[in-house]
Short mmCIF file of C-alpha atoms in Angstrom, two decimals:
data_model
loop_
_atom_site.label_atom_id
_atom_site.label_comp_id
_atom_site.label_asym_id
_atom_site.label_seq_id
_atom_site.Cartn_x
_atom_site.Cartn_y
_atom_site.Cartn_z
CA MET A 1 8.03 7.16 -9.89
CA GLU A 2 6.06 6.83 -6.75
CA THR A 3 6.93 8.05 -3.39
CA PHE A 4 6.66 6.10 -0.19
CA LEU A 5 6.88 7.27 3.50
CA TYR A 6 8.33 5.19 6.17
CA GLU A 7 9.23 5.10 9.85
CA VAL A 8 12.05 3.12 11.23
CA VAL A 9 10.31 0.76 13.93
CA ARG A 10 13.38 -1.33 14.92
CA ILE A 11 17.11 -1.69 14.03
CA ASP A 12 18.42 -5.31 14.33
CA GLY A 13 22.01 -5.32 13.40
CA ASP A 14 22.62 -4.83 9.71
CA TYR A 15 18.90 -4.64 9.16
CA ALA A 16 16.11 -2.09 9.96
CA ASN A 17 12.33 -2.80 10.08
CA LEU A 18 10.32 0.03 8.34
CA LYS A 19 6.62 0.59 8.60
CA ARG A 20 4.65 2.61 5.88
CA THR A 21 3.27 5.79 7.23
CA ASP A 22 1.53 7.06 3.92
CA ILE A 23 -1.07 4.31 3.88
CA GLU A 24 -2.71 2.17 6.62
CA SER A 25 -0.60 -0.95 6.96
CA ASP A 26 0.68 -3.17 9.83
CA GLU A 27 3.27 -4.83 7.58
CA LEU A 28 6.99 -4.18 8.27
CA LYS A 29 9.64 -4.07 5.40
CA LEU A 30 13.10 -5.42 6.27
CA VAL A 31 15.82 -3.37 4.60
CA ALA A 32 19.54 -3.59 4.67
CA ARG A 33 21.06 -0.73 6.64
CA ALA A 34 23.44 -0.22 3.87
CA LEU A 35 20.56 1.07 1.83
CA LEU A 36 19.61 3.60 4.30
CA PRO A 37 21.16 6.90 5.60
CA PRO A 38 23.76 6.04 8.17
CA GLU A 39 22.33 8.37 10.86
CA ILE A 40 19.06 6.52 11.04
CA MET A 41 17.52 5.56 14.51
CA GLU A 42 14.31 4.13 15.67
CA GLY A 43 11.61 6.68 15.09
CA THR A 44 13.26 8.23 12.03
CA LYS A 45 11.06 9.15 9.25
CA LEU A 46 12.21 8.28 5.84
CA LYS A 47 11.03 9.10 2.20
CA TYR A 48 11.67 6.42 -0.47
CA GLU A 49 11.83 7.89 -4.04
CA TRP A 50 13.82 7.06 -7.00
CA MET A 51 15.17 3.76 -5.36
CA GLN A 52 16.85 5.85 -2.63
CA TYR A 53 15.87 6.58 1.05
CA GLU A 54 16.26 9.97 2.56
CA ILE A 55 15.49 11.25 6.15
CA ILE A 56 12.63 13.80 6.29
#
């Protein structure tokens, strides 16, 4: 299973915009906050592995 690294760029209601930090990319990924750790805030670094997000 692959591992992806993200940073929370913006929180908008029930969704968060994530930006990949392990590769060069300007694309944002829209993710439901229910799938993310509840303590996230803008600037939080996340690891996505095995279909789960965790704060790093």
